[in-house]
mmCIF file of C-alpha atoms in Angstrom:
data_model
loop_
_atom_site.group_PDB
_atom_site.id
_atom_site.type_symbol
_atom_site.label_atom_id
_atom_site.label_comp_id
_atom_site.label_asym_id
_atom_site.label_seq_id
_atom_site.Cartn_x
_atom_site.Cartn_y
_atom_site.Cartn_z
ATOM 1 C CA MET A 25 0.000 0.000 0.000
ATOM 2 C CA TRP A 26 1.384 3.388 -1.001
ATOM 3 C CA SER A 27 -1.226 5.279 1.027
ATOM 4 C CA GLN A 28 -4.874 5.624 2.073
ATOM 5 C CA VAL A 29 -7.179 8.655 2.046
ATOM 6 C CA THR A 30 -10.098 8.119 4.421
ATOM 7 C CA PRO A 31 -13.689 9.170 3.664
ATOM 8 C CA ASP A 32 -13.351 11.958 6.243
ATOM 9 C CA GLU A 33 -10.244 13.271 4.486
ATOM 10 C CA LEU A 34 -12.081 13.105 1.166
ATOM 11 C CA GLY A 35 -15.075 14.929 2.637
ATOM 12 C CA LEU A 36 -17.406 12.053 1.737
ATOM 13 C CA THR A 37 -19.772 9.949 3.817
ATOM 14 C CA PHE A 38 -19.947 7.145 1.253
ATOM 15 C CA VAL A 39 -17.381 6.447 -1.465
ATOM 16 C CA ASN A 40 -18.260 4.811 -4.782
ATOM 17 C CA ASP A 41 -17.043 5.081 -8.380
ATOM 18 C CA MET A 42 -13.702 6.530 -9.440
ATOM 19 C CA TRP A 43 -11.575 7.275 -12.497
ATOM 20 C CA GLY A 44 -8.271 9.012 -13.156
ATOM 21 C CA TRP A 45 -6.661 11.855 -15.088
ATOM 22 C CA THR A 46 -3.079 12.679 -16.063
ATOM 23 C CA ASP A 47 -2.180 16.331 -16.591
ATOM 24 C CA PRO A 48 -0.639 16.429 -20.098
ATOM 25 C CA ALA A 49 1.419 19.506 -19.202
ATOM 26 C CA THR A 50 3.180 18.007 -16.177
ATOM 27 C CA GLY A 51 2.513 14.253 -16.237
ATOM 28 C CA ASP A 52 1.025 14.475 -12.745
ATOM 29 C CA ASP A 53 -1.691 11.943 -11.918
ATOM 30 C CA TYR A 54 -5.018 12.675 -10.252
ATOM 31 C CA ALA A 55 -7.650 10.361 -8.799
ATOM 32 C CA LEU A 56 -11.285 11.378 -9.288
ATOM 33 C CA VAL A 57 -13.367 9.889 -6.487
ATOM 34 C CA GLY A 58 -17.173 9.918 -6.422
ATOM 35 C CA GLY A 59 -19.348 9.898 -3.345
ATOM 36 C CA GLY A 60 -22.569 11.089 -1.837
ATOM 37 C CA GLU A 61 -21.533 14.722 -1.618
ATOM 38 C CA GLY A 62 -19.893 15.031 -5.039
ATOM 39 C CA LEU A 63 -16.684 14.360 -6.960
ATOM 40 C CA VAL A 64 -13.357 14.731 -5.146
ATOM 41 C CA VAL A 65 -10.102 15.502 -6.991
ATOM 42 C CA VAL A 66 -6.957 14.062 -5.383
ATOM 43 C CA ASP A 67 -3.407 14.810 -6.555
ATOM 44 C CA ILE A 68 -1.551 11.486 -6.420
ATOM 45 C CA SER A 69 1.602 12.575 -8.262
ATOM 46 C CA ASP A 70 3.383 11.416 -5.096
ATOM 47 C CA PRO A 71 1.384 8.258 -4.282
ATOM 48 C CA LYS A 72 2.858 8.169 -0.769
ATOM 49 C CA ARG A 73 1.519 11.647 -0.040
ATOM 50 C CA PRO A 74 -1.813 12.170 -1.829
ATOM 51 C CA ASP A 75 -3.251 15.673 -1.636
ATOM 52 C CA VAL A 76 -6.996 16.326 -1.660
ATOM 53 C CA ILE A 77 -7.503 19.319 -3.987
ATOM 54 C CA GLY A 78 -11.231 19.882 -3.630
ATOM 55 C CA ILE A 79 -14.775 18.718 -4.282
ATOM 56 C CA LEU A 80 -17.235 19.401 -7.075
ATOM 57 C CA PRO A 81 -20.532 19.322 -5.160
ATOM 58 C CA THR A 82 -23.332 17.166 -6.498
ATOM 59 C CA LYS A 83 -25.781 18.993 -8.752
ATOM 60 C CA THR A 84 -28.706 17.616 -6.768
ATOM 61 C CA MET A 85 -28.916 15.897 -3.393
ATOM 62 C CA GLY A 86 -31.637 13.279 -3.284
ATOM 63 C CA SER A 87 -31.946 9.595 -2.526
ATOM 64 C CA PHE A 88 -29.180 8.321 -4.836
ATOM 65 C CA PHE A 89 -25.774 8.902 -3.332
ATOM 66 C CA TRP A 90 -23.534 7.353 -5.973
ATOM 67 C CA ARG A 91 -22.120 8.874 -9.125
ATOM 68 C CA ASP A 92 -19.949 7.811 -12.038
ATOM 69 C CA VAL A 93 -17.211 9.724 -13.855
ATOM 70 C CA LYS A 94 -15.125 9.443 -17.013
ATOM 71 C CA VAL A 95 -12.591 11.766 -18.675
ATOM 72 C CA LEU A 96 -12.004 13.205 -22.141
ATOM 73 C CA GLY A 97 -8.885 15.329 -22.540
ATOM 74 C CA ASN A 98 -8.820 17.767 -19.637
ATOM 75 C CA TYR A 99 -12.521 17.422 -18.789
ATOM 76 C CA ALA A 100 -14.310 15.180 -16.303
ATOM 77 C CA TYR A 101 -17.933 14.192 -16.970
ATOM 78 C CA VAL A 102 -20.006 13.217 -13.937
ATOM 79 C CA VAL A 103 -23.438 11.560 -13.763
ATOM 80 C CA SER A 104 -25.724 10.377 -10.973
ATOM 81 C CA GLU A 105 -29.007 8.512 -10.647
ATOM 82 C CA ASP A 106 -30.364 11.417 -8.681
ATOM 83 C CA PRO A 107 -33.286 12.912 -10.689
ATOM 84 C CA GLY A 108 -32.394 16.130 -12.491
ATOM 85 C CA HIS A 109 -28.643 15.757 -11.982
ATOM 86 C CA GLY A 110 -27.740 15.572 -15.677
ATOM 87 C CA MET A 111 -24.044 15.484 -16.579
ATOM 88 C CA GLN A 112 -21.648 17.839 -14.828
ATOM 89 C CA ILE A 113 -18.509 18.966 -16.666
ATOM 90 C CA LEU A 114 -15.349 19.978 -14.826
ATOM 91 C CA ASP A 115 -12.283 21.498 -16.517
ATOM 92 C CA LEU A 116 -9.507 19.654 -14.700
ATOM 93 C CA SER A 117 -6.826 22.050 -15.916
ATOM 94 C CA THR A 118 -8.273 24.580 -13.448
ATOM 95 C CA VAL A 119 -7.356 22.458 -10.415
ATOM 96 C CA THR A 120 -3.638 21.998 -10.997
ATOM 97 C CA ASP A 121 -2.516 25.234 -9.332
ATOM 98 C CA ILE A 122 -4.695 24.863 -6.229
ATOM 99 C CA THR A 123 -2.681 24.517 -3.021
ATOM 100 C CA GLY A 124 -3.516 24.437 0.657
ATOM 101 C CA ASP A 125 -6.761 23.190 2.146
ATOM 102 C CA PRO A 126 -9.375 21.485 -0.073
ATOM 103 C CA VAL A 127 -11.626 23.919 -1.917
ATOM 104 C CA THR A 128 -15.107 23.827 -3.380
ATOM 105 C CA LEU A 129 -14.901 23.476 -7.164
ATOM 106 C CA ALA A 130 -17.426 24.932 -9.606
ATOM 107 C CA GLU A 131 -18.695 23.020 -12.623
ATOM 108 C CA THR A 132 -17.472 24.355 -15.960
ATOM 109 C CA ALA A 133 -20.591 23.399 -17.899
ATOM 110 C CA HIS A 134 -23.612 21.140 -17.692
ATOM 111 C CA TYR A 135 -25.535 18.797 -20.009
ATOM 112 C CA ASP A 136 -29.268 18.375 -19.359
ATOM 113 C CA GLY A 137 -30.236 16.034 -22.201
ATOM 114 C CA PHE A 138 -31.099 13.515 -19.486
ATOM 115 C CA GLY A 139 -31.864 13.873 -15.810
ATOM 116 C CA SER A 140 -30.592 10.725 -14.098
ATOM 117 C CA ALA A 141 -28.045 8.216 -15.367
ATOM 118 C CA HIS A 142 -26.489 5.153 -13.811
ATOM 119 C CA ASN A 143 -23.187 5.387 -15.636
ATOM 120 C CA VAL A 144 -21.301 7.055 -18.448
ATOM 121 C CA PHE A 145 -18.579 5.797 -20.786
ATOM 122 C CA ILE A 146 -16.461 8.002 -23.052
ATOM 123 C CA ASN A 147 -14.775 6.721 -26.189
ATOM 124 C CA THR A 148 -11.714 8.941 -26.248
ATOM 125 C CA ASP A 149 -10.968 7.893 -29.844
ATOM 126 C CA THR A 150 -14.222 9.380 -31.145
ATOM 127 C CA ALA A 151 -15.098 12.019 -28.486
ATOM 128 C CA TYR A 152 -18.535 10.527 -27.828
ATOM 129 C CA ALA A 153 -20.076 9.874 -24.417
ATOM 130 C CA TYR A 154 -22.483 6.992 -23.850
ATOM 131 C CA ALA A 155 -24.742 7.430 -20.836
ATOM 132 C CA VAL A 156 -26.595 4.306 -19.734
ATOM 133 C CA GLY A 157 -29.449 3.680 -17.360
ATOM 134 C CA THR A 158 -30.777 7.174 -18.015
ATOM 135 C CA ASP A 159 -34.366 8.363 -17.863
ATOM 136 C CA THR A 160 -34.241 8.499 -21.682
ATOM 137 C CA CYS A 161 -33.780 5.866 -24.419
ATOM 138 C CA ASP A 162 -35.526 3.264 -22.202
ATOM 139 C CA GLY A 163 -32.300 3.117 -20.222
ATOM 140 C CA GLY A 164 -30.226 2.140 -23.276
ATOM 141 C CA LEU A 165 -27.485 4.167 -24.961
ATOM 142 C CA HIS A 166 -27.883 7.950 -24.759
ATOM 143 C CA MET A 167 -25.150 9.190 -27.117
ATOM 144 C CA VAL A 168 -23.557 12.622 -26.676
ATOM 145 C CA ASP A 169 -21.170 14.433 -29.015
ATOM 146 C CA LEU A 170 -18.270 15.899 -27.003
ATOM 147 C CA SER A 171 -16.282 17.343 -29.900
ATOM 148 C CA ASP A 172 -16.933 20.717 -28.252
ATOM 149 C CA PRO A 173 -16.190 19.523 -24.715
ATOM 150 C CA THR A 174 -18.093 22.233 -22.838
ATOM 151 C CA ASN A 175 -21.040 22.311 -25.245
ATOM 152 C CA PRO A 176 -22.202 18.687 -25.572
ATOM 153 C CA THR A 177 -24.994 17.849 -27.978
ATOM 154 C CA GLU A 178 -27.253 14.823 -28.150
ATOM 155 C CA ALA A 179 -26.183 12.546 -31.007
ATOM 156 C CA GLY A 180 -28.479 9.530 -30.880
ATOM 157 C CA CYS A 181 -30.319 6.917 -28.905
ATOM 158 C CA PHE A 182 -30.457 3.114 -28.805
ATOM 159 C CA SER A 183 -33.310 1.524 -26.877
ATOM 160 C CA ASP A 184 -33.931 -1.820 -28.602
ATOM 161 C CA HIS A 185 -32.128 -3.981 -26.016
ATOM 162 C CA ALA A 186 -33.762 -2.554 -22.879
ATOM 163 C CA TYR A 187 -31.818 -1.258 -19.851
ATOM 164 C CA PHE A 188 -28.010 -1.070 -19.919
ATOM 165 C CA HIS A 189 -26.161 -1.002 -16.603
ATOM 166 C CA ASP A 190 -22.707 -0.395 -18.074
ATOM 167 C CA THR A 191 -20.987 -0.188 -21.439
ATOM 168 C CA GLN A 192 -17.615 -0.093 -23.184
ATOM 169 C CA CYS A 193 -17.459 1.380 -26.703
ATOM 170 C CA VAL A 194 -14.420 0.985 -28.950
ATOM 171 C CA ILE A 195 -13.214 1.418 -32.489
ATOM 172 C CA TYR A 196 -13.274 -2.274 -33.275
ATOM 173 C CA GLU A 197 -9.935 -3.850 -34.210
ATOM 174 C CA GLY A 198 -10.771 -7.430 -33.252
ATOM 175 C CA PRO A 199 -10.926 -10.624 -35.305
ATOM 176 C CA ASP A 200 -14.406 -10.188 -36.841
ATOM 177 C CA ALA A 201 -13.560 -8.752 -40.278
ATOM 178 C CA ASP A 202 -17.168 -7.676 -40.858
ATOM 179 C CA TYR A 203 -16.903 -4.898 -38.262
ATOM 180 C CA GLN A 204 -13.273 -3.806 -38.194
ATOM 181 C CA GLY A 205 -12.956 -0.021 -38.076
ATOM 182 C CA ARG A 206 -16.512 0.473 -36.836
ATOM 183 C CA GLU A 207 -17.532 1.819 -33.433
ATOM 184 C CA ILE A 208 -18.982 -0.996 -31.327
ATOM 185 C CA CYS A 209 -20.495 -0.913 -27.830
ATOM 186 C CA PHE A 210 -20.405 -3.931 -25.495
ATOM 187 C CA ASN A 211 -23.216 -3.578 -22.974
ATOM 188 C CA SER A 212 -24.053 -5.320 -19.709
ATOM 189 C CA ALA A 213 -27.849 -5.406 -19.797
ATOM 190 C CA ALA A 214 -30.252 -6.289 -16.985
ATOM 191 C CA GLU A 215 -33.966 -5.956 -17.708
ATOM 192 C CA VAL A 216 -36.221 -6.357 -14.666
ATOM 193 C CA LEU A 217 -39.239 -8.306 -15.890
ATOM 194 C CA SER A 218 -41.012 -8.493 -12.532
ATOM 195 C CA SER A 219 -40.340 -7.461 -8.958
ATOM 196 C CA PHE A 220 -42.067 -7.110 -5.579
ATOM 197 C CA PRO A 221 -44.710 -8.281 -4.812
ATOM 198 C CA ASP A 222 -44.104 -10.768 -7.655
ATOM 199 C CA PRO A 223 -40.950 -12.893 -7.736
ATOM 200 C CA LEU A 224 -37.906 -10.961 -8.885
ATOM 201 C CA ILE A 225 -37.164 -11.933 -12.486
ATOM 202 C CA ILE A 226 -34.286 -10.296 -14.376
ATOM 203 C CA ASP A 227 -33.330 -10.959 -17.985
ATOM 204 C CA ASN A 228 -29.513 -10.827 -17.949
ATOM 205 C CA THR A 229 -27.716 -10.395 -21.262
ATOM 206 C CA LEU A 230 -24.664 -9.212 -23.125
ATOM 207 C CA SER A 231 -25.691 -6.742 -25.827
ATOM 208 C CA ILE A 232 -23.459 -5.696 -28.733
ATOM 209 C CA VAL A 233 -24.412 -2.606 -30.757
ATOM 210 C CA ASP A 234 -22.855 -0.941 -33.804
ATOM 211 C CA VAL A 235 -23.011 2.814 -33.100
ATOM 212 C CA THR A 236 -20.935 4.020 -36.049
ATOM 213 C CA ASP A 237 -23.982 5.883 -37.342
ATOM 214 C CA LYS A 238 -25.359 7.561 -34.227
ATOM 215 C CA SER A 239 -28.642 8.345 -35.997
ATOM 216 C CA ASN A 240 -29.116 4.684 -36.878
ATOM 217 C CA PRO A 241 -27.402 2.367 -34.365
ATOM 218 C CA VAL A 242 -27.755 -1.343 -35.104
ATOM 219 C CA GLY A 243 -28.084 -4.130 -32.554
ATOM 220 C CA LEU A 244 -25.762 -6.984 -33.527
ATOM 221 C CA ALA A 245 -26.411 -9.450 -30.698
ATOM 222 C CA ARG A 246 -28.335 -9.809 -27.461
ATOM 223 C CA VAL A 247 -27.413 -13.063 -25.722
ATOM 224 C CA GLY A 248 -28.639 -14.187 -22.331
ATOM 225 C CA TYR A 249 -27.040 -16.415 -19.742
ATOM 226 C CA GLU A 250 -28.774 -18.554 -17.143
ATOM 227 C CA VAL A 251 -28.321 -17.013 -13.727
ATOM 228 C CA ASP A 252 -30.344 -15.633 -10.860
ATOM 229 C CA GLY A 253 -28.377 -12.389 -10.713
ATOM 230 C CA TYR A 254 -27.826 -8.991 -12.326
ATOM 231 C CA SER A 255 -25.660 -8.335 -15.388
ATOM 232 C CA HIS A 256 -23.401 -5.577 -14.135
ATOM 233 C CA GLN A 257 -20.183 -4.648 -15.964
ATOM 234 C CA GLY A 258 -17.455 -5.945 -18.222
ATOM 235 C CA TRP A 259 -14.318 -5.014 -20.161
ATOM 236 C CA LEU A 260 -12.649 -6.278 -23.314
ATOM 237 C CA SER A 261 -9.301 -7.983 -23.549
ATOM 238 C CA PRO A 262 -6.763 -5.761 -25.379
ATOM 239 C CA ASP A 263 -7.051 -7.951 -28.512
ATOM 240 C CA GLN A 264 -10.879 -7.632 -28.334
ATOM 241 C CA GLN A 265 -11.356 -11.403 -28.512
ATOM 242 C CA TYR A 266 -12.825 -11.746 -25.008
ATOM 243 C CA PHE A 267 -15.178 -9.800 -22.764
ATOM 244 C CA PHE A 268 -14.632 -10.250 -19.008
ATOM 245 C CA HIS A 269 -17.994 -9.829 -17.335
ATOM 246 C CA ASN A 270 -19.276 -9.491 -13.768
ATOM 247 C CA ASP A 271 -22.779 -10.334 -12.550
ATOM 248 C CA GLU A 272 -23.437 -8.361 -9.372
ATOM 249 C CA LEU A 273 -25.996 -10.535 -7.567
ATOM 250 C CA GLU A 274 -25.370 -14.198 -8.379
ATOM 251 C CA GLU A 275 -22.968 -14.630 -5.458
ATOM 252 C CA LEU A 276 -25.674 -13.302 -3.132
ATOM 253 C CA PHE A 277 -28.705 -14.998 -4.712
ATOM 254 C CA GLU A 278 -27.151 -18.331 -5.684
ATOM 255 C CA GLY A 279 -24.386 -18.741 -3.109
ATOM 256 C CA THR A 280 -21.639 -19.165 -5.713
ATOM 257 C CA PRO A 281 -18.013 -18.127 -5.294
ATOM 258 C CA THR A 282 -17.020 -14.897 -7.030
ATOM 259 C CA ILE A 283 -17.415 -15.492 -10.778
ATOM 260 C CA THR A 284 -15.933 -13.838 -13.853
ATOM 261 C CA ARG A 285 -17.560 -14.827 -17.145
ATOM 262 C CA ILE A 286 -15.291 -15.030 -20.161
ATOM 263 C CA TRP A 287 -17.332 -14.242 -23.263
ATOM 264 C CA ASP A 288 -15.915 -15.225 -26.632
ATOM 265 C CA VAL A 289 -16.685 -12.218 -28.860
ATOM 266 C CA THR A 290 -14.608 -13.189 -31.890
ATOM 267 C CA ASP A 291 -17.884 -13.265 -33.864
ATOM 268 C CA LEU A 292 -19.810 -10.128 -32.867
ATOM 269 C CA ASP A 293 -23.076 -11.532 -34.188
ATOM 270 C CA ASN A 294 -22.735 -14.707 -32.111
ATOM 271 C CA PRO A 295 -21.004 -14.158 -28.757
ATOM 272 C CA PHE A 296 -21.080 -16.978 -26.222
ATOM 273 C CA VAL A 297 -19.899 -17.716 -22.695
ATOM 274 C CA LEU A 298 -16.625 -19.581 -23.007
ATOM 275 C CA GLU A 299 -16.166 -20.147 -19.277
ATOM 276 C CA GLU A 300 -17.559 -19.172 -15.895
ATOM 277 C CA VAL A 301 -14.409 -18.823 -13.814
ATOM 278 C CA GLU A 302 -14.975 -19.406 -10.095
ATOM 279 C CA HIS A 303 -12.457 -17.611 -7.875
ATOM 280 C CA ASP A 304 -11.279 -18.509 -4.383
ATOM 281 C CA ASN A 305 -13.484 -16.078 -2.485
ATOM 282 C CA THR A 306 -17.181 -15.426 -2.013
ATOM 283 C CA SER A 307 -17.566 -11.668 -2.391
ATOM 284 C CA ILE A 308 -19.690 -9.928 -5.022
ATOM 285 C CA GLY A 309 -17.863 -9.067 -8.230
ATOM 286 C CA HIS A 310 -18.279 -5.414 -9.226
ATOM 287 C CA ASN A 311 -16.059 -3.327 -11.577
ATOM 288 C CA ALA A 312 -13.151 -4.841 -13.519
ATOM 289 C CA TYR A 313 -10.757 -3.367 -16.097
ATOM 290 C CA THR A 314 -8.036 -4.880 -18.249
ATOM 291 C CA GLU A 315 -4.575 -3.362 -18.471
ATOM 292 C CA GLY A 316 -2.045 -5.247 -20.526
ATOM 293 C CA ARG A 317 -2.053 -8.918 -19.532
ATOM 294 C CA TYR A 318 -4.039 -8.340 -16.344
ATOM 295 C CA LEU A 319 -7.638 -7.910 -15.227
ATOM 296 C CA HIS A 320 -7.994 -5.625 -12.205
ATOM 297 C CA ALA A 321 -11.228 -6.494 -10.381
ATOM 298 C CA ALA A 322 -12.861 -4.606 -7.518
ATOM 299 C CA ASN A 323 -14.781 -7.329 -5.697
ATOM 300 C CA TYR A 324 -16.497 -5.625 -2.749
ATOM 301 C CA THR A 325 -15.533 -7.390 0.511
ATOM 302 C CA SER A 326 -12.486 -9.184 -0.940
ATOM 303 C CA GLY A 327 -10.991 -5.970 -2.319
ATOM 304 C CA LEU A 328 -8.759 -5.707 -5.374
ATOM 305 C CA ARG A 329 -8.079 -8.989 -7.166
ATOM 306 C CA ILE A 330 -5.712 -9.113 -10.137
ATOM 307 C CA TYR A 331 -6.024 -11.964 -12.636
ATOM 308 C CA LYS A 332 -3.689 -12.899 -15.457
ATOM 309 C CA THR A 333 -5.550 -13.103 -18.782
ATOM 310 C CA THR A 334 -2.997 -14.743 -21.076
ATOM 311 C CA ARG A 335 -4.832 -18.096 -20.923
ATOM 312 C CA ALA A 336 -8.348 -16.720 -21.150
ATOM 313 C CA GLY A 337 -8.896 -18.721 -24.345
ATOM 314 C CA ALA A 338 -8.491 -21.875 -22.255
ATOM 315 C CA GLY A 339 -10.992 -20.560 -19.705
ATOM 316 C CA LEU A 340 -8.333 -19.683 -17.111
ATOM 317 C CA LEU A 341 -7.905 -16.499 -15.060
ATOM 318 C CA PRO A 342 -5.342 -17.274 -12.354
ATOM 319 C CA GLU A 343 -5.103 -14.775 -9.513
ATOM 320 C CA VAL A 344 -1.617 -13.239 -9.303
ATOM 321 C CA ALA A 345 -2.071 -10.476 -6.705
ATOM 322 C CA TYR A 346 -4.612 -9.068 -4.274
ATOM 323 C CA PHE A 347 -5.137 -6.382 -1.653
ATOM 324 C CA ASP A 348 -8.060 -6.827 0.706
ATOM 325 C CA VAL A 349 -9.537 -3.444 1.651
ATOM 326 C CA TYR A 350 -12.181 -5.157 3.831
ATOM 327 C CA PRO A 351 -10.374 -7.901 5.779
ATOM 328 C CA GLU A 352 -13.250 -8.633 8.181
ATOM 329 C CA ASN A 353 -14.832 -11.164 5.810
ATOM 330 C CA ASP A 354 -15.543 -12.052 2.175
ATOM 331 C CA ASN A 355 -19.314 -12.056 2.555
ATOM 332 C CA PRO A 356 -21.470 -11.749 -0.587
ATOM 333 C CA SER A 357 -22.863 -8.470 0.700
ATOM 334 C CA PHE A 358 -22.736 -4.709 0.301
ATOM 335 C CA GLU A 359 -21.502 -4.020 3.832
ATOM 336 C CA GLY A 360 -18.217 -2.491 2.654
ATOM 337 C CA GLY A 361 -15.208 -2.928 0.439
ATOM 338 C CA ALA A 362 -14.010 -2.124 -3.065
ATOM 339 C CA TRP A 363 -16.396 -0.397 -5.462
ATOM 340 C CA SER A 364 -14.016 0.327 -8.339
ATOM 341 C CA THR A 365 -10.404 0.492 -9.438
ATOM 342 C CA TYR A 366 -8.261 2.453 -11.904
ATOM 343 C CA PRO A 367 -5.037 0.926 -13.308
ATOM 344 C CA TYR A 368 -4.250 3.488 -16.045
ATOM 345 C CA PHE A 369 -2.149 6.176 -14.365
ATOM 346 C CA SER A 370 0.964 7.398 -16.177
ATOM 347 C CA LYS A 371 3.299 6.335 -13.390
ATOM 348 C CA PRO A 372 4.048 2.605 -13.348
ATOM 349 C CA ASN A 373 3.009 0.424 -10.415
ATOM 350 C CA VAL A 374 0.235 2.711 -9.173
ATOM 351 C CA VAL A 375 -3.301 1.337 -8.993
ATOM 352 C CA ALA A 376 -6.147 3.089 -7.176
ATOM 353 C CA VAL A 377 -9.085 1.438 -5.438
ATOM 354 C CA SER A 378 -12.183 3.197 -4.114
ATOM 355 C CA SER A 379 -13.581 1.623 -0.958
ATOM 356 C CA MET A 380 -17.157 2.365 0.052
ATOM 357 C CA ASP A 381 -16.346 2.618 3.754
ATOM 358 C CA ARG A 382 -12.586 3.293 3.839
ATOM 359 C CA GLY A 383 -11.927 5.789 1.080
ATOM 360 C CA LEU A 384 -9.170 5.771 -1.529
ATOM 361 C CA PHE A 385 -6.313 3.266 -1.547
ATOM 362 C CA LEU A 386 -3.184 3.729 -3.669
ATOM 363 C CA LEU A 387 -1.473 0.411 -4.258
ATOM 364 C CA LYS A 388 1.730 -0.940 -5.784
ATOM 365 C CA PRO A 389 1.060 -4.336 -7.403
ATOM 366 C CA ARG A 390 3.920 -6.818 -7.555
ATOM 367 C CA LEU A 391 3.378 -8.351 -10.976
ATOM 368 C CA GLY A 392 5.656 -10.390 -13.177
ATOM 369 C CA ARG A 393 6.636 -9.100 -16.602
#
C-alpha cells in the first residue's frame, strides 16, 4: 500500500465510483473519487503523499448517493441517478494550481439532455459519451457528441435492447472482419421483468451494438445467460477477442463463489460464454478493467483482485495479486469494500481502489513481466 485517504479526508460519507486523469502539461496523476456529496479531486503525483484538492458538489442531493465519472482530454464528466442531476462537466486544468486546504470546485458546464443516469462511458478515440441507465432511451445508450467539450450535444439513442447497466465502446480492431474499423459498444444489460410483490425476475444479457452511425445504431447481438443475478459490468481484452464480465448478484442470490464470465466475442453476431471462472473467495464481483495482460477487479468485501488473462482462451484467469480493503470477511454483501479500481495512471506500479467505507487506496502491485 502506497497510502490511504479516508472518507473523512475526502469529505465524503460514502465512497463509490472513481476514475483518473493525467495532466498532459506536467505528467502528474489525479484520482477522481465519487461519493454522496460530489466528486473529489486528489493529486496522487506522489502516491505516498496524496493531496486532496477539492470537491465538485453534487448537482442535486436526493436519494441516490452514488455517481460515475469518465474523462475526455482535460474534462471530467459526472453523472448520478439522482433525478435532475444531468451530466456535470469539470475542466480539470483549473485544479492543478490549487494549493492548501481542499476547496469547493465549480462546474465548468452542464448537459441536461437527461436527468438521471447510472453510468457514463467516453470513447476517447471518437469524443462521444455513452450514458446508460438514463431516464431516456428506455435506459439504453444515450449518445452525446463531445467534440466541443463544454457544449455537448445529443447525437443519438439506442433503446432496442432494454436497460443497460454499463458499457464499453471501442473502435473495433478485433478478429471479426465484418466490423473492423466500426464503433462498437459492449453492454451489460439487466432488464427487470417483474419485482415485488411478484418474484424478482431479471433478464440478464450481453448486448453488442454498432453505433458508427449515431442516428441509426444497429443491434448486432443480445445473448442471455442462465443465472439468478444482475448483469453488471465488463471489459474487453486488449485484442478484443474476449469480454470479461461481472454479474453483481449471483454470489448473493445463488451462493456461488465470485465469478468472472469469459465471453468469446470473436464473432460479434454470435457471442457466447466460453467459461464461468470461479475464484477462491465469495464476495460480489463489481467493476473490472483490463490493463495489458491483467484484469484488475474490484470485488467488494475481498478488495482488489488481479487476474492474469494470457490463458483466457483456455478458460483460465489465475489470480496473481490481491489487496483486501475489507479484511473482516468475504461475505457476498454490500456491507463495505471495493467499489471500483483504476489501473491506467501514467506512473508505473500505481493502482487506485475506491472503498465504500474506507476511502481511496493507492497500491503498488507486484506483478511479473
